[in-house]
Amino acid sequence: MADVKSPTSNQYWFNAASATIPGGVNSPARAFRSVGGTPLIAERGEGDLLFDVEGKSYIDYCGSWGALIHGHAHPRIVAAVQKRVAEGSSFGVTTPSEVRLAKKVVDSVPSIEKVRFVSSGTEATMSAVRLARGFTGRDLILKFSGHYHGHADPFLVEAGSGVACLPTSSSSGVSAELVKHTLSIPYNDFEAFEAVMRSHGKKIAAVILEPIAANMGLVLPKSGFLEMLRSYTERVGALLIFDEVISGFRVGLGGAQELFNIMPDLTCLGKIVGGGFPAAAFGGAAEIMDHLAPLGSVYQAGTLSGNPVAMAAGLEALEMCSQPGFYESLQSKTSELVDPIQDFIESENIEATVHRAGSLFTLFLGSRSVSSIDDVKKCNPARFASLFQRLLARGIYFSPSQFEANFVSMAHTPNSLEFTKQSLLEALIEEKHAKAD
Ligand SMILES: *Cc1c(COP(=O)(O)O)cnc(C)c1O
């Protein structure tokens, strides 16, 4: 047990953090509220390992919430950043590095002709919605319950009980006025979508979703769902926005839109695009993007937007992603870990299921079928917390909530994956016995 009075304990730093930072964290999920225990305080990272201030190492499947597709401190990213930062870290004017990354994004993501960089996913979705409203001259936006689009006001809504029912805000400080233009319906619900399109379609500026939902645990779209969204939005003149902040450059270089071959009007990117630095982006057809200031009337700006250090990191990350066989190799790493778990669950008849897309996965405990946020809520959070703690004790760090995805990176070694697989199998056996007692 580490001494809480010593700066080599997580508890020491968490206590100190709590004295000056609300809840001791700068983003709520870091507080481990849904799994309990002392949050990790990171000292450094290397490859697939995160080291805490107690000197313990953890095989990291959170990967800074998906940003670190090449693992921690990849030598190529470190070198690119060191070179860039020594030449000045910010200028407030355009630099070649953002032009290079813009070209890379446009070449990689099929629906993007022009792109604008911002500093966070929240800014990307907020700006994309403003652009959609400016472009269509309409106010309403439609989202899906359980999908996360950052913390801008219009997205902080609780779904109403009926389809036509306007949602209420899910955070205090967000006035009813600000969310009255947001409609929220269940994900993967064809009828609910058709109904809301029939009643409100012509007033909707944009339908926004994660084409692969990854903030309610990982939940794939039902077959035909994205097709239906694409055809209906086109028919009523609403824009379709894919929030690919997680799926972008994760399920393939072209994201979910390339995987499913469905082209949105606007795409939001984040996480991987910044190579571990604060950068995000939104983009789409030039015809739409050119409505942004200074060309058009939709205002959008940022002091550190397109920051050269973040751009250098992002470019290096995407270039490594573009190497032949990159995604195949990442996916086979993930299969090695995840397929045996799913096989075991099925053969042992365990009340659980594994969802997976590329190198993303979620192990749902307490349910065998999950396609909506209501299904996720029927899972067993106590079982998840116990699994999480068991893994953590063995030096494996899973994303700290049943509502999150886990991320395999290119840095995960065969040994780490094998150890994780064995630990998961043992945990599932123990759980099964515990339940039988
Ligand atoms: C992380 C995330 C965001 C928000 O990005 P931030 O950089 O945290 O503001 C938006 N959408 C999705 C799908 C995300 O996963």
PDB file of C-alpha atoms and ligand atoms in Angstrom, residues 27 30 64-65 119-125 147-152 155 208-215 242-247 268-271 278-280 404 407, ligand 1:
ATOM      1  CA  SER A  27     -12.608  15.743 -17.534  1.00  0.00           C
ATOM      2  CA  ARG A  30     -10.930  10.415 -15.318  1.00  0.00           C
ATOM      3  CA  SER A  64      -5.945   8.632 -24.202  1.00  0.00           C
ATOM      4  CA  TRP A  65      -9.511   7.737 -25.208  1.00  0.00           C
ATOM      5  CA  SER A 119      -8.478  22.325 -31.025  1.00  0.00           C
ATOM      6  CA  SER A 120     -11.040  19.816 -29.691  1.00  0.00           C
ATOM      7  CA  GLY A 121     -13.786  17.487 -30.836  1.00  0.00           C
ATOM      8  CA  THR A 122     -16.256  19.686 -28.989  1.00  0.00           C
ATOM      9  CA  GLU A 123     -15.300  22.624 -31.181  1.00  0.00           C
ATOM     10  CA  ALA A 124     -15.524  20.473 -34.305  1.00  0.00           C
ATOM     11  CA  THR A 125     -19.116  19.302 -33.683  1.00  0.00           C
ATOM     12  CA  HIS A 147     -24.164   9.350 -28.847  1.00  0.00           C
ATOM     13  CA  TYR A 148     -21.578  11.786 -27.539  1.00  0.00           C
ATOM     14  CA  HIS A 149     -20.592  14.877 -29.469  1.00  0.00           C
ATOM     15  CA  GLY A 150     -18.558  16.759 -26.889  1.00  0.00           C
ATOM     16  CA  HIS A 151     -19.929  19.208 -24.359  1.00  0.00           C
ATOM     17  CA  ALA A 152     -21.307  22.113 -26.396  1.00  0.00           C
ATOM     18  CA  PHE A 155     -25.783  18.358 -27.442  1.00  0.00           C
ATOM     19  CA  ILE A 208     -25.634  14.165 -36.436  1.00  0.00           C
ATOM     20  CA  LEU A 209     -24.422  10.774 -35.247  1.00  0.00           C
ATOM     21  CA  GLU A 210     -21.426   8.624 -34.521  1.00  0.00           C
ATOM     22  CA  PRO A 211     -21.628   6.258 -37.504  1.00  0.00           C
ATOM     23  CA  ILE A 212     -20.113   3.676 -35.154  1.00  0.00           C
ATOM     24  CA  ALA A 213     -21.322   4.574 -31.667  1.00  0.00           C
ATOM     25  CA  ALA A 214     -18.376   4.368 -29.283  1.00  0.00           C
ATOM     26  CA  ASN A 215     -19.424   6.450 -26.301  1.00  0.00           C
ATOM     27  CA  PHE A 242     -20.804  11.976 -39.205  1.00  0.00           C
ATOM     28  CA  ASP A 243     -19.046  12.541 -35.914  1.00  0.00           C
ATOM     29  CA  GLU A 244     -15.962  10.443 -36.650  1.00  0.00           C
ATOM     30  CA  VAL A 245     -13.917  11.821 -33.754  1.00  0.00           C
ATOM     31  CA  ILE A 246     -13.362   8.189 -32.680  1.00  0.00           C
ATOM     32  CA  SER A 247     -13.984   6.190 -35.868  1.00  0.00           C
ATOM     33  CA  CYS A 268     -15.984  15.745 -37.563  1.00  0.00           C
ATOM     34  CA  LEU A 269     -12.532  14.430 -36.680  1.00  0.00           C
ATOM     35  CA  GLY A 270     -10.466  14.493 -33.490  1.00  0.00           C
ATOM     36  CA  LYS A 271      -8.392  12.218 -31.277  1.00  0.00           C
ATOM     37  CA  PRO A 278      -5.053  18.959 -28.973  1.00  0.00           C
ATOM     38  CA  ALA A 279      -6.262  19.077 -32.564  1.00  0.00           C
ATOM     39  CA  ALA A 280      -9.556  18.258 -34.235  1.00  0.00           C
ATOM     40  CA  GLU A 404     -16.680   3.367 -23.157  1.00  0.00           C
ATOM     41  CA  PHE A 407      -8.625   0.712 -28.094  1.00  0.00           C
TER      42      PHE A 407
HETATM   43  C1  LIG B   1     -14.164  12.568 -27.721  1.00  0.00           C
HETATM   44  C2  LIG B   1     -15.351  12.847 -28.593  1.00  0.00           C
HETATM   45  C3  LIG B   1     -15.823  14.146 -28.833  1.00  0.00           C
HETATM   46  C4  LIG B   1     -15.289  15.334 -28.094  1.00  0.00           C
HETATM   47  O1  LIG B   1     -13.966  15.575 -28.355  1.00  0.00           O
HETATM   48  P1  LIG B   1     -13.121  16.465 -27.289  1.00  0.00           P
HETATM   49  O2  LIG B   1     -11.812  16.625 -27.947  1.00  0.00           O
HETATM   50  O3  LIG B   1     -13.099  15.672 -26.030  1.00  0.00           O
HETATM   51  O4  LIG B   1     -13.861  17.742 -27.123  1.00  0.00           O
HETATM   52  C5  LIG B   1     -16.822  14.321 -29.753  1.00  0.00           C
HETATM   53  N1  LIG B   1     -17.366  13.284 -30.403  1.00  0.00           N
HETATM   54  C6  LIG B   1     -16.953  12.018 -30.196  1.00  0.00           C
HETATM   55  C7  LIG B   1     -17.575  10.905 -30.974  1.00  0.00           C
HETATM   56  C8  LIG B   1     -15.944  11.762 -29.267  1.00  0.00           C
HETATM   57  O5  LIG B   1     -15.582  10.500 -29.018  1.00  0.00           O
END
